[in-house]
Amino acid sequence: MSDMIVAAVQMNSGDSVQANLDAAGKLLEEAVRQNAALAVLPENFAFMGAHDRDKLAHAEDDGRGPIQDFLHDIARKLKLWIVAGTIPIKVAGDAGKVYAASLVIDAHGERRARYDKIHLFDVDVPGAGEKYRESSTIAHGELKSVVVDSPAGRLGLTVCYDLRFPELYRRLAAEQAQVICVPSAFTQKTGEAHWEVLLRARAIENQCYVIAAGQAGQHPGGRRTFGHSMIIGPWGEVLADRAEAPGIVVARIAPARLEELRQTFPVLSHRRLS
């Protein structure tokens, strides 16, 4: 497998789906201009409302809806693989909840995988006066890992708060993931403290590339997200980083380098505890 350029897309999404899709489209076009073959959109890229329940009005059936139509159309148009952050997908029999679904769309506009966020952000952020209860409107995803083959290698799918649960990443590594995607909307407070160190740790301990696409700035309702979308190499080095403005970061994925590292520094094969 040859080297490949990948992109992490950073956005400041708000409460207009159309405005967010327009912004995402322009950033994906920029990724292609910079020769990216795969791009990762952030969590909630299509909608961030002032209140948790606002997203329910934009929930889509699995496989159908304006957000999913946009993804299929633009992937086909740009001939670009897209990891579509998260979008709200309806839960059968429960109109009060959605799944936070991360979709992988190939360069032909076909869906290759879906991962529903497993770990939900139900926390009081220390020292910030912020409370989050994702489980009030989001259903836990099924307890399974999702890995899919792509031109950039085997992709492992995670979302935001998953980053704090290394056992999920270990499972992805055991399933031969080479690149792990982390679409996120990390809060300003937690991002300042933990974002980079957690991303680098997940890359180092699993000897994989990590593509972390974040939300950045102020959103409806006063929530502020950290930004700093980045791409990290399997040795833990930050290959690309963006501060707070919307935009993209790109870096080169080198599968041969990754496999050489895994062979010469075989941490994954040295495990003794499961």
XYZ file of C-alpha atoms in Angstrom, residues 1-264:
264
model
C 0.000 0.000 0.000
C 1.392 3.386 -0.988
C 1.537 6.587 1.054
C -1.606 8.708 1.117
C -2.647 12.216 2.163
C -5.464 12.421 4.728
C -7.258 15.414 6.224
C -8.938 16.374 9.481
C -11.689 18.968 9.041
C -12.254 21.541 11.802
C -15.611 23.336 11.978
C -17.620 25.791 14.038
C -21.039 24.236 13.483
C -24.245 25.974 14.514
C -27.983 25.443 14.381
C -28.495 25.708 10.601
C -28.066 22.354 8.881
C -27.784 23.931 5.445
C -25.154 26.449 6.556
C -23.156 23.660 8.186
C -23.350 21.459 5.100
C -22.270 24.362 2.917
C -19.280 24.964 5.209
C -18.396 21.269 5.281
C -18.582 21.096 1.496
C -16.120 23.945 1.064
C -13.679 22.422 3.535
C -13.889 19.013 1.852
C -13.152 20.697 -1.481
C -10.105 22.310 0.122
C -8.979 18.906 1.375
C -9.124 17.569 -2.178
C -7.184 20.572 -3.465
C -4.487 19.572 -0.997
C -4.526 16.041 -2.454
C -6.335 14.310 0.410
C -7.903 10.966 -0.478
C -9.727 10.670 2.849
C -11.152 13.338 5.143
C -12.634 13.148 8.647
C -15.437 15.532 9.640
C -15.981 16.467 13.315
C -18.656 15.261 15.688
C -22.013 17.023 15.157
C -20.700 18.572 11.941
C -24.200 19.055 10.507
C -25.919 20.483 13.586
C -25.079 21.928 17.007
C -28.134 23.493 18.626
C -28.582 25.505 21.787
C -30.298 22.617 23.584
C -29.743 18.860 23.582
C -33.231 18.109 22.290
C -32.866 20.420 19.275
C -31.103 17.707 17.286
C -34.131 15.423 17.458
C -35.858 17.576 14.832
C -33.044 16.714 12.409
C -32.867 12.981 13.088
C -32.757 10.865 9.928
C -33.758 7.336 9.050
C -30.811 5.030 8.550
C -29.692 5.505 4.945
C -32.068 8.362 4.104
C -32.162 12.107 4.734
C -30.656 15.403 3.599
C -27.448 15.036 5.619
C -26.784 11.548 4.294
C -27.723 12.623 0.757
C -25.164 15.434 1.025
C -22.464 12.991 2.121
C -23.102 10.524 -0.687
C -23.278 13.259 -3.311
C -20.150 15.164 -2.306
C -18.065 12.010 -1.810
C -19.023 10.940 -5.328
C -18.441 14.418 -6.758
C -15.026 14.868 -5.134
C -14.007 11.197 -5.401
C -13.147 11.411 -1.713
C -13.495 8.950 1.161
C -15.297 10.677 4.051
C -15.578 9.732 7.707
C -18.690 11.689 8.555
C -18.157 12.741 12.157
C -21.538 12.055 13.667
C -25.087 12.589 12.501
C -28.339 11.906 14.399
C -29.949 8.629 13.303
C -33.392 7.680 14.618
C -33.803 5.008 17.261
C -36.622 2.627 16.403
C -39.458 2.966 18.880
C -37.988 5.951 20.743
C -38.662 9.391 19.279
C -36.841 11.016 22.194
C -33.418 9.622 21.352
C -31.025 9.248 18.438
C -27.823 7.395 17.767
C -24.694 9.509 17.279
C -23.640 7.702 14.116
C -20.273 8.014 12.408
C -20.499 6.945 8.765
C -17.766 5.995 6.309
C -18.571 6.926 2.710
C -16.282 5.801 -0.112
C -15.198 7.729 -3.198
C -18.134 6.300 -5.170
C -20.624 7.698 -2.673
C -21.368 4.301 -1.124
C -21.559 3.721 2.603
C -18.923 1.280 3.866
C -19.451 1.373 7.640
C -21.450 2.824 10.510
C -20.320 3.205 14.103
C -22.676 4.430 16.838
C -20.963 6.232 19.709
C -20.644 3.853 22.657
C -19.480 6.103 25.507
C -21.788 9.045 26.259
C -20.636 12.277 27.876
C -22.651 12.472 31.125
C -20.380 14.647 33.265
C -20.049 17.794 35.325
C -16.857 19.407 34.035
C -14.656 20.222 37.064
C -14.109 23.938 37.580
C -16.119 24.957 34.515
C -19.698 25.041 35.785
C -20.736 22.950 32.789
C -23.007 19.908 32.850
C -23.569 17.502 29.981
C -26.042 14.612 29.783
C -25.726 13.069 26.335
C -27.679 10.007 27.415
C -30.818 12.124 27.793
C -31.122 12.315 23.998
C -28.552 9.822 22.650
C -28.771 6.036 22.808
C -25.620 4.043 23.543
C -24.206 2.312 20.492
C -23.926 -1.461 20.405
C -20.911 -2.777 22.284
C -18.833 -3.676 19.267
C -15.808 -2.232 17.526
C -15.957 -1.174 13.880
C -13.004 -1.468 11.498
C -13.230 -0.974 7.723
C -10.717 -1.244 4.885
C -9.955 2.000 3.041
C -7.271 3.335 0.682
C -5.555 4.805 3.764
C -5.454 1.411 5.483
C -7.751 -0.247 7.988
C -9.815 2.453 9.700
C -10.954 2.099 13.305
C -13.940 4.240 14.251
C -14.387 6.093 17.543
C -16.055 9.333 18.653
C -14.954 12.012 21.142
C -15.569 10.697 24.703
C -14.513 7.223 23.532
C -10.992 8.627 23.688
C -10.966 8.135 27.477
C -11.565 4.397 27.206
C -8.363 2.719 25.965
C -9.916 -0.739 25.923
C -11.904 0.219 22.820
C -8.702 1.278 21.057
C -6.984 -1.938 22.102
C -9.807 -3.879 20.494
C -9.438 -1.857 17.294
C -5.700 -2.569 17.254
C -6.416 -6.266 17.753
C -8.582 -6.067 14.638
C -5.579 -4.694 12.726
C -6.629 -1.046 12.640
C -3.853 1.101 11.183
C -5.619 4.476 11.340
C -8.062 5.471 14.078
C -10.530 8.307 13.516
C -11.651 10.523 16.405
C -14.323 13.042 15.319
C -14.947 15.217 18.369
C -16.506 18.240 20.007
C -14.232 18.428 23.058
C -15.116 21.185 25.519
C -12.655 24.021 25.949
C -11.865 23.029 29.540
C -11.311 19.323 28.943
C -9.531 19.974 25.676
C -6.972 22.243 27.290
C -6.216 19.588 29.890
C -6.440 16.281 28.058
C -6.985 16.427 24.281
C -3.460 16.144 22.935
C -2.093 13.846 25.628
C -4.946 11.353 25.164
C -4.646 11.385 21.379
C -0.911 10.838 21.497
C -1.286 8.075 24.077
C -3.819 6.218 21.909
C -1.461 6.501 18.923
C 1.606 5.365 20.868
C 0.112 2.425 22.750
C -1.625 1.059 19.639
C 1.098 1.995 17.134
C -1.347 3.590 14.742
C -2.110 6.877 13.053
C -4.817 8.994 14.673
C -6.944 11.510 12.760
C -8.757 13.793 15.207
C -11.241 16.275 13.723
C -12.754 18.751 16.160
C -15.302 21.467 16.610
C -13.849 24.857 17.528
C -15.138 28.082 19.042
C -18.470 29.311 20.387
C -21.717 27.513 19.539
C -25.428 28.204 20.143
C -26.294 27.959 23.830
C -22.851 29.171 24.905
C -20.919 25.925 24.547
C -17.286 26.431 23.595
C -15.199 23.726 21.960
C -11.443 23.361 21.908
C -10.501 22.823 18.269
C -6.881 21.790 17.733
C -7.712 19.176 15.143
C -4.613 17.106 14.554
C -3.099 14.101 12.865
C -0.673 11.990 14.890
C 1.828 9.379 13.791
C 2.322 5.910 15.316
C 5.370 7.084 17.277
C 3.182 9.730 18.945
C 4.462 12.672 16.930
C 2.008 15.426 15.970
C 2.181 15.558 12.181
C -0.299 18.415 11.768
C -2.249 20.660 14.138
C -4.692 23.538 13.789
C -5.530 26.050 16.516
C -9.095 27.375 16.773
C -10.177 28.634 13.352
C -12.254 26.453 11.016
C -10.161 24.832 8.309
C -8.291 21.634 7.585
C -5.037 19.938 8.459
C -3.398 17.373 6.196
C -0.644 14.815 6.669
C 0.815 11.804 4.918
C -0.071 8.286 6.027
C 2.822 5.870 5.410
C 1.625 2.273 5.897
C 5.082 0.820 5.255
C 6.539 2.928 8.074
C 3.786 1.811 10.419
C 4.338 -1.863 9.676
C 8.094 -1.481 10.071
C 7.563 0.090 13.493
C 5.233 -2.719 14.552
C 7.812 -5.314 13.501
C 10.905 -3.696 15.007
